[in-house]
Short mmCIF file of C-alpha atoms in Angstrom, two decimals:
data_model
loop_
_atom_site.label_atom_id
_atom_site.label_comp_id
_atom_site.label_asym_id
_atom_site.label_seq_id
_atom_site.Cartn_x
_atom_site.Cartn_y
_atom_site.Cartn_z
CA UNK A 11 8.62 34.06 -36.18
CA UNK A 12 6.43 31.75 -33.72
CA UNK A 13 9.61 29.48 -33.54
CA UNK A 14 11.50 32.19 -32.14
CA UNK A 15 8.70 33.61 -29.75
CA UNK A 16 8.21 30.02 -28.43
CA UNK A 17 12.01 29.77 -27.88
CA UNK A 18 12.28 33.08 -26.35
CA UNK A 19 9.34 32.05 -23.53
CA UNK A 20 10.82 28.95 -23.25
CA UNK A 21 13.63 30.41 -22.37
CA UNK A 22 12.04 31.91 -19.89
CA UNK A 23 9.65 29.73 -18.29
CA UNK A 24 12.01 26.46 -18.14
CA UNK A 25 14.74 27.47 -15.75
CA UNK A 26 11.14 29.65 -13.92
CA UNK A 27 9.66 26.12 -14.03
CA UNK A 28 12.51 23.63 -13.06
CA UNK A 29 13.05 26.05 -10.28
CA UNK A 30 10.00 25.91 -8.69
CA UNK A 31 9.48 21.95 -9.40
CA UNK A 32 13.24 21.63 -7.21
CA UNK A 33 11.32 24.12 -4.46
CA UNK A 34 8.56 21.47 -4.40
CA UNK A 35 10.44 18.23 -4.54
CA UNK A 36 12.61 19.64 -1.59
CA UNK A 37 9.65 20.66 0.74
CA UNK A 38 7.84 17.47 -0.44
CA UNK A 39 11.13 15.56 0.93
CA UNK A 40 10.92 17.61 4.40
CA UNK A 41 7.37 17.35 5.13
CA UNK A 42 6.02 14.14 3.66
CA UNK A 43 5.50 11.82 6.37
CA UNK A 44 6.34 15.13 9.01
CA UNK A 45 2.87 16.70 8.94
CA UNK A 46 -0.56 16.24 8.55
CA UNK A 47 -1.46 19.03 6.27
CA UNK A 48 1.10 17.33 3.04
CA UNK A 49 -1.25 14.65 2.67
CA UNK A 50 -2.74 16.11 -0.51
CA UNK A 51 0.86 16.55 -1.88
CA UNK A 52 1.42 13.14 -0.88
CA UNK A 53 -1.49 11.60 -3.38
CA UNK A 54 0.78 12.55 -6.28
CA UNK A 55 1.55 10.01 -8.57
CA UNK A 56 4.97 8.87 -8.02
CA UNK A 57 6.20 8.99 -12.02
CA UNK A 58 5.43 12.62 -11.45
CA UNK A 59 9.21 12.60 -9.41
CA UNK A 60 10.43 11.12 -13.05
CA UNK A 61 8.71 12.48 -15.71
CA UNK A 62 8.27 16.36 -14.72
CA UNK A 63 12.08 16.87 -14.42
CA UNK A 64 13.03 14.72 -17.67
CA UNK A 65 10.79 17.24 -19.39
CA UNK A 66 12.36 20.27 -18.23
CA UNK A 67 15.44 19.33 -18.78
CA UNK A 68 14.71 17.94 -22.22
CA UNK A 69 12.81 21.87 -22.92
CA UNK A 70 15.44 23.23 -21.14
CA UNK A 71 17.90 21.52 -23.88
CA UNK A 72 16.13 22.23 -26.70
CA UNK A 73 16.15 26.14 -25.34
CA UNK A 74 19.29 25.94 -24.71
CA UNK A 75 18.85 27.04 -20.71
CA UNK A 76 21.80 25.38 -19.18
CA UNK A 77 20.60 26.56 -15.80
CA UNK A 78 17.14 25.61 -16.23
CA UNK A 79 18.70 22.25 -16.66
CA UNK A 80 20.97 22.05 -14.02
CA UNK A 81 17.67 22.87 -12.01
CA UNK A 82 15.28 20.41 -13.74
CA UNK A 83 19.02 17.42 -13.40
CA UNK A 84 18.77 18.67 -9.36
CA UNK A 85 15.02 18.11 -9.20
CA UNK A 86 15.42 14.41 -10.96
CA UNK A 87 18.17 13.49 -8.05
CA UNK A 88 16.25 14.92 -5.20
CA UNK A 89 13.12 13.25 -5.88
CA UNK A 90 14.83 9.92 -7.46
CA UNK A 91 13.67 7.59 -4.35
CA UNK A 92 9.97 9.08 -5.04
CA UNK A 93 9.76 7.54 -7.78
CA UNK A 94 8.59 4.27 -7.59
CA UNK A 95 11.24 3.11 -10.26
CA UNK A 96 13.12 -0.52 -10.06
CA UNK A 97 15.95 0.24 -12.28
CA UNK A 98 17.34 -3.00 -11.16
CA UNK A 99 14.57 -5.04 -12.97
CA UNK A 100 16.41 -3.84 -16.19
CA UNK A 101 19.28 -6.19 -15.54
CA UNK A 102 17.63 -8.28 -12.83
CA UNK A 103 16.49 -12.06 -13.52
CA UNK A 104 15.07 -14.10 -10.74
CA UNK A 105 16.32 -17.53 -10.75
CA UNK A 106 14.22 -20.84 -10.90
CA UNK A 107 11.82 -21.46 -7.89
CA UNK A 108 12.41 -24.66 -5.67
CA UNK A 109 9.67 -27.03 -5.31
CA UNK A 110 9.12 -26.68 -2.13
CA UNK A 111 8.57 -22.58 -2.16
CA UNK A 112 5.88 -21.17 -0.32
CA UNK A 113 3.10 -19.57 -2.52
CA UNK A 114 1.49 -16.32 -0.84
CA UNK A 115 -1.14 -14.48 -2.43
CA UNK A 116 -2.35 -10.90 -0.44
CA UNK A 117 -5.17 -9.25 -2.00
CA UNK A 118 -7.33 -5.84 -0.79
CA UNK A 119 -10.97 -7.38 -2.54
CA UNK A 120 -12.68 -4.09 -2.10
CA UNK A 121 -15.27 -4.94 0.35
CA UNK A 122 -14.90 -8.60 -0.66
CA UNK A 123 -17.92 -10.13 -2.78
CA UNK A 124 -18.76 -6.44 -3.85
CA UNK A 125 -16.92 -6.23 -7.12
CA UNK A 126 -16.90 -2.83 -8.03
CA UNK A 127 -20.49 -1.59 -9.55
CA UNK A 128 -21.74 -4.92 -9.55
CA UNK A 129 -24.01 -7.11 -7.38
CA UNK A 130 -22.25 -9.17 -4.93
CA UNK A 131 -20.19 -12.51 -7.19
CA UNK A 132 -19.26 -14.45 -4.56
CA UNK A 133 -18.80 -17.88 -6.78
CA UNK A 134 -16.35 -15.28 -9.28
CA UNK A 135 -14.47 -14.16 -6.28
CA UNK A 136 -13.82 -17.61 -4.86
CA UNK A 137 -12.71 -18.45 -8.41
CA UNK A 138 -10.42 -16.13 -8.99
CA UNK A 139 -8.54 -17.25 -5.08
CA UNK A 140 -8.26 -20.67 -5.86
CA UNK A 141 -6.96 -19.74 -9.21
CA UNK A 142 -3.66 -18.23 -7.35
CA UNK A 143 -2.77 -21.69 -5.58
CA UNK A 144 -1.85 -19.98 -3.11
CA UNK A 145 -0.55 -22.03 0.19
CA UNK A 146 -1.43 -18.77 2.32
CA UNK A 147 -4.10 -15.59 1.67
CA UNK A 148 -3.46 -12.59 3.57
CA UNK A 149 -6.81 -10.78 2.34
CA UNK A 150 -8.04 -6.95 3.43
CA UNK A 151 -11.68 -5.75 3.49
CA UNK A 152 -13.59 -8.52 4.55
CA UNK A 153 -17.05 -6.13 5.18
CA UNK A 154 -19.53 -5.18 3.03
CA UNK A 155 -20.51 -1.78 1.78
CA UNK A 156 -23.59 0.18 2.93
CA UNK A 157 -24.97 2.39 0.79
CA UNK A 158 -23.58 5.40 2.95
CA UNK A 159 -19.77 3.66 2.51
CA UNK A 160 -19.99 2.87 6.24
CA UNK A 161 -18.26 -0.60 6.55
CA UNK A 162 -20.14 -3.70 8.11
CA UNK A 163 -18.56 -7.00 9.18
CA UNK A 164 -19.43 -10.05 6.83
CA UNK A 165 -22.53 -11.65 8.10
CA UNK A 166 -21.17 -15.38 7.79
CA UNK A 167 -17.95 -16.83 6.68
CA UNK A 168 -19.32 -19.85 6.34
CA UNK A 169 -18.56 -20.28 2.62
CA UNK A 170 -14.92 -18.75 3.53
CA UNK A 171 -14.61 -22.09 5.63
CA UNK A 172 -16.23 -24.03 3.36
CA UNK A 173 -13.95 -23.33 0.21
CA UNK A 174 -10.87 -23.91 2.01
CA UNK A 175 -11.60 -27.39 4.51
CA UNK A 176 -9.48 -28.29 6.39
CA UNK A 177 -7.18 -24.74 6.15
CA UNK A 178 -6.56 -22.53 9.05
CA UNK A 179 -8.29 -19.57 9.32
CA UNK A 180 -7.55 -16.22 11.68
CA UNK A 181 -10.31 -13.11 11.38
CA UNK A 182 -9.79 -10.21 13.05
CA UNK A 183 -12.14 -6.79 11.79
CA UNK A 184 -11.49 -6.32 7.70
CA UNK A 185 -8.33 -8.81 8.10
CA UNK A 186 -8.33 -12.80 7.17
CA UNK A 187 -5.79 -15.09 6.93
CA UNK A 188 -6.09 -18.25 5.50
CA UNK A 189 -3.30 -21.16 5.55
CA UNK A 190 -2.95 -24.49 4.74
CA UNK A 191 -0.07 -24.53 7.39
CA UNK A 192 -1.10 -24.76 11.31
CA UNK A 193 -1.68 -21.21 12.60
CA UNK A 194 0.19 -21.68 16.19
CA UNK A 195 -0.76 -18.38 17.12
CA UNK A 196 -2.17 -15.29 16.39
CA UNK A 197 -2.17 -11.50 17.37
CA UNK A 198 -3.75 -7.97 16.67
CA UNK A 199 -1.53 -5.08 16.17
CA UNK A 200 -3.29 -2.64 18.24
CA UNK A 201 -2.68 0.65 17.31
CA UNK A 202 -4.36 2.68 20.31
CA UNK A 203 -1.34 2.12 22.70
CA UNK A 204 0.61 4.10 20.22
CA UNK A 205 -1.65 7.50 19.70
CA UNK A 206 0.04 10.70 20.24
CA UNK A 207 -3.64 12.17 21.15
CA UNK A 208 -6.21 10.71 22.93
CA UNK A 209 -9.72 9.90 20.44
CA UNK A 210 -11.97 9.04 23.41
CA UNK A 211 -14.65 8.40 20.20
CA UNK A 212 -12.14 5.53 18.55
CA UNK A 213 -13.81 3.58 18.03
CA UNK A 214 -16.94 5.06 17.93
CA UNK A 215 -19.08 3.71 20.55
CA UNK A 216 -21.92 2.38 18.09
CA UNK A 217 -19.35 0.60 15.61
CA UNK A 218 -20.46 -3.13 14.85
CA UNK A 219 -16.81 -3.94 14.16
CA UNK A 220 -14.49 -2.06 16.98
CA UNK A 221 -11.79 -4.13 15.32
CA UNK A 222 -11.88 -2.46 12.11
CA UNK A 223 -10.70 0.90 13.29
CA UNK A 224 -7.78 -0.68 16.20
CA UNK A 225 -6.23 -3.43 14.46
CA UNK A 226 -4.94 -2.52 10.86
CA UNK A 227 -2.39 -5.50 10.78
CA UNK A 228 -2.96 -9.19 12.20
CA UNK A 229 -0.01 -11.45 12.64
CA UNK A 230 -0.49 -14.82 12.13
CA UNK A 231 2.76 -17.97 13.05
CA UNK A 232 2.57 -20.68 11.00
CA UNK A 233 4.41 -24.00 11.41
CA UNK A 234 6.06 -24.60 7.81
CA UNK A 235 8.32 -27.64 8.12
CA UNK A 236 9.20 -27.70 11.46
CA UNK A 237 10.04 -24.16 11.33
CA UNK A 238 8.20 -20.94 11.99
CA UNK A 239 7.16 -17.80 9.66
CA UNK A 240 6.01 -14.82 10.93
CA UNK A 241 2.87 -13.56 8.56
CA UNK A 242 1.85 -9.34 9.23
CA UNK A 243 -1.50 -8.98 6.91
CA UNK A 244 -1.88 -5.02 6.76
CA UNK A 245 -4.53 -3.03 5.64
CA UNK A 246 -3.10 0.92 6.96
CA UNK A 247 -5.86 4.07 7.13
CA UNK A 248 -5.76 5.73 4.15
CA UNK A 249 -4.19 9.65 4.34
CA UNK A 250 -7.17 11.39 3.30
CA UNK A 251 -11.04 11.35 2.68
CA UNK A 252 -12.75 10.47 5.78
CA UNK A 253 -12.98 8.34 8.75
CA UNK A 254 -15.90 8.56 11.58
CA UNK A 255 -13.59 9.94 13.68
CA UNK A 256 -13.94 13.11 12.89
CA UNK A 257 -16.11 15.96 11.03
CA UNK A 258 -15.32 14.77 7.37
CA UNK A 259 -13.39 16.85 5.35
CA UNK A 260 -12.14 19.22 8.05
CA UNK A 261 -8.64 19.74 9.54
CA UNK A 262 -9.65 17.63 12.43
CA UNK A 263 -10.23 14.54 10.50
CA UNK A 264 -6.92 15.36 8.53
CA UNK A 265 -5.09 15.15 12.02
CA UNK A 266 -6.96 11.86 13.14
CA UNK A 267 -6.28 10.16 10.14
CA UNK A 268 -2.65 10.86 10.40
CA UNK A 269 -2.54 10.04 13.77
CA UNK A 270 -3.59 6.87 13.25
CA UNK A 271 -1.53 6.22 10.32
CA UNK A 272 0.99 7.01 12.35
CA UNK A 273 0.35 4.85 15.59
CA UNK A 274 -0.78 1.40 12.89
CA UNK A 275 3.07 2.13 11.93
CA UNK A 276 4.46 2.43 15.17
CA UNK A 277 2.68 -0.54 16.15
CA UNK A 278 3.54 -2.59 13.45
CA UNK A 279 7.21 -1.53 14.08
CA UNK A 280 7.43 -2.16 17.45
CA UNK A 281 6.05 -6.28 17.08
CA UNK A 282 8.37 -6.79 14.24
CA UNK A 283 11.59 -4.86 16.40
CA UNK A 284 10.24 -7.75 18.98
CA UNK A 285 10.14 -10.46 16.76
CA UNK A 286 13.11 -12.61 16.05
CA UNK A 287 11.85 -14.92 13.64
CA UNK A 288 11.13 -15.08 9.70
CA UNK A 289 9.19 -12.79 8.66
CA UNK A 290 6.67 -11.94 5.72
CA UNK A 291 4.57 -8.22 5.56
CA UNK A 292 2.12 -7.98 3.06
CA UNK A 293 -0.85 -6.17 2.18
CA UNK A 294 -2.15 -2.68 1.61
CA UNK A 295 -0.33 0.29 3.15
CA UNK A 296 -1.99 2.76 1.53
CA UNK A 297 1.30 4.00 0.96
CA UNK A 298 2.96 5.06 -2.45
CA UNK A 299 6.76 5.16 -2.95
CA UNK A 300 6.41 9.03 -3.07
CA UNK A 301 5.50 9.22 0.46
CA UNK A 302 7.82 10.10 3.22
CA UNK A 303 5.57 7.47 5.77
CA UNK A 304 7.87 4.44 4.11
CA UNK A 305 10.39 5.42 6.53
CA UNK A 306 8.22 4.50 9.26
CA UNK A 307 8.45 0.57 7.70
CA UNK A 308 10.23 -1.38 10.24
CA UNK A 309 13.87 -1.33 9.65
CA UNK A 310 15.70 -4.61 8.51
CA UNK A 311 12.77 -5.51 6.16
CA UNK A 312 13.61 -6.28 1.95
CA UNK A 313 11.26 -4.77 -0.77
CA UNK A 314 9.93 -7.78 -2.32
CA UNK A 315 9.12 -6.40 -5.88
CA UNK A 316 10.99 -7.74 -8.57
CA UNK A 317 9.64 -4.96 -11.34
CA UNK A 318 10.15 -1.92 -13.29
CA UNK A 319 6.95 0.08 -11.65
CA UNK A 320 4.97 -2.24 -9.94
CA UNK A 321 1.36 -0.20 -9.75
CA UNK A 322 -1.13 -2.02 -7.97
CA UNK A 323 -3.86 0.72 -7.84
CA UNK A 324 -5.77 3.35 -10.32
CA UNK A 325 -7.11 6.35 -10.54
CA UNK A 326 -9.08 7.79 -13.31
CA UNK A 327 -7.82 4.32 -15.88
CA UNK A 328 -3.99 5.72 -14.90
CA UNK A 329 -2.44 2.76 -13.01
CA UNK A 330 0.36 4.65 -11.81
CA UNK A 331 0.06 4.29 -7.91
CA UNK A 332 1.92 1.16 -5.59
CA UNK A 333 -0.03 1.20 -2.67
CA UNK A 334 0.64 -2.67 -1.94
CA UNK A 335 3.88 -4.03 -0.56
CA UNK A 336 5.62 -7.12 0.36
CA UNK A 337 8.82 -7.23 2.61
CA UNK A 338 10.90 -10.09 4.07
CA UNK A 339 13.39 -10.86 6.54
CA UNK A 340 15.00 -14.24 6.84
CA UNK A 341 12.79 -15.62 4.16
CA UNK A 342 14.50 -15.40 -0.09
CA UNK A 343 11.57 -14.59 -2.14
CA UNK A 344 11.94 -15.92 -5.64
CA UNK A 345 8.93 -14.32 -7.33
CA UNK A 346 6.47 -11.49 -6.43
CA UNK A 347 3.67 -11.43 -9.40
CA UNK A 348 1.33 -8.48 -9.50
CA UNK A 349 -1.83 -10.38 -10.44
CA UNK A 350 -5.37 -8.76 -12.03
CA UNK A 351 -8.32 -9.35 -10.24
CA UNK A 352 -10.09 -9.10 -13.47
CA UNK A 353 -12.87 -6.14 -11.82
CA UNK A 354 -13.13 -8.36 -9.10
CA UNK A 355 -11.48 -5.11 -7.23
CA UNK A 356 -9.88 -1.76 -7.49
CA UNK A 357 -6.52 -3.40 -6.56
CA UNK A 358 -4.32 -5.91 -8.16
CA UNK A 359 -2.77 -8.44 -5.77
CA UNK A 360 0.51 -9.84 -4.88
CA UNK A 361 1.53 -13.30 -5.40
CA UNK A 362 4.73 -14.22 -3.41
CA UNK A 363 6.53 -17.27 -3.62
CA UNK A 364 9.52 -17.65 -1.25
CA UNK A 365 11.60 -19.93 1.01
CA UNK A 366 12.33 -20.05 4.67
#
């Protein structure tokens, strides 16, 4: 008897249920990227696209609903490019890595010494970068955290220099890049050209890094070889929670913080549209493969992962979030590891070996 009562509101609900999840997956399509107010939508982990429809359909099977199917099989192809799913690393095998590749290793350290709940480690965190072997570092967050989560700049980067003699270094705000090849120039992405809406208050007016809220991506051209590589280190505004730019938690903060999401991509964009040479983008865009702001990426530029589901951020212990990317153009990259930090930060980091 419960057999048939579950069957019987199965029945029901499924084709209910796979209905509603192909309502959502279509508006979440439209408006992702579109509007301010779908940033909450937009924090939903990207397996969601995946899993929720395989289950209705596999309910809807078992109930024998062949239109709660259909509904759930609809929802699955809508919302298949949300889902943060290589199917091609099933088949895929990278081939073997010339000698002379080009080791790249871009890393958000969450407020850099500061592991996580612990006192400041800085002889752990210069451990684990020289670990990497990296040739460049394209690192995010160099500030320290106040007690109030109001960033302040590094005091001195004299150890920075110190660890890596001889290297090249470019700072600008939370970005660093550090490179064993000459740095022949160097550029901030400035994002205010490209507001919609004025923020006379960005930055704020008593901010000891101005930096830190204009440039979210610093380009760095390095000399490999006789030949130049474009390098964009990115660190994007997150969609929610709170910058000072507005009253926190309020529609108005909502708004600036998609605004300048939005102008850091048209920025970023616009130098890479300009920008004829090799190029690598790496970093932290804050940016899942569920939300519609990918299509904002400069066009012409190749994902660089080479797995199944390449998390690189968790919530709760549930890595299932990509918020760091790497993308090339005129560069073959053999290799892009997701590496542990070991609670040396929130996020893992990207080691990227390619060729010019």
């Amino acid at each position: 008897m419960l057999t048939v009562t579950l069957r019987r509101r199965a029945a029901v609900a499924v084709p209910v249920l796979s209905a509603v999840w192909l309502v959502f997956t279509a508006a979440h399509r439209l408006l992702s990227g579109r509007v301010y107010w779908w940033n909450l939508p937009d924090l939903l982990p990207p397996l969601a696209f995946l899993g929720v429809p395989l289950l209705l359909a596999v309910l809807g099977l078992a109930a024998r609903r062949w239109f709660g199917v259909a509904l759930a099989v609809g929802a699955l192809a809508l919302g298949w490019s949300c889902n943060g799913v290589y199917a091609s690393a099933l088949w895929h095998r990278p081939g073997p890595v010339p000698a002379d590749a080009i080791r790249v290793y871009s890393w958000n350290t969450f407020y850099w010494e500061q592991s996580p709940g612990a006192p400041p480690d800085a002889d752990a965190f210069y451990a684990h970068l020289h670990a990497q072997r990296a040739d460049v570092y394209l690192l995010q967050e160099f500030l320290y955290l106040e007690p109030d989560w109001s960033p302040l700049p590094v005091p001195d980067n004299g150890r920075l220099r110190t660890e890596f003699p001889g290297w090249h270094v470019a700072i600008s705000g939370e970005l660093v890049t550090v490179s064993r090849y000459p740095i022949t120039t160097h550029r901030e992405v400035d994002l205010r050209p490209f507001l919609e809406r004025p923020w006379p208050d960005l930055p704020p007016a008593d901010t000891l890094m101005p930096a830190y809220y204009t440039v979210k991506t610093l380009r760095t051209d390095l000399q490999v070889g006789g030949r130049a590589l474009s390098v964009y280190n990115a660190h994007l505004p997150v969609p929610v929670v709170t910058l000072p730019l507005r009253d926190p938690d309020t529609a108005r903060d909502a708004l600036a913080r998609y605004d300048v999401r939005q102008a850091s991509f048209r920025a970023l964009a616009v130098d890479v549209a300009g920008n004829d040479q090799p190029i690598l983008l790496a970093g932290d865009l804050n940016t899942s493969p569920a939300m519609g702001d990918r299509r904002r990426l400069p066009p012409g530029l190749d994902d660089a992962n080479d797995g199944l589901y390449p998390y690189s951020w968790q919530r709760f212990g549930l890595p299932l979030w990509r918020l760091d990317w790497a993308f090339g153009k005129g560069i073959e990259v053999h290799r892009c590891e997701l590496v542990s930090p070991q609670g040396g930060s929130d996020h893992r980091g990207q080691l990227i070996t390619l060729t010019l």
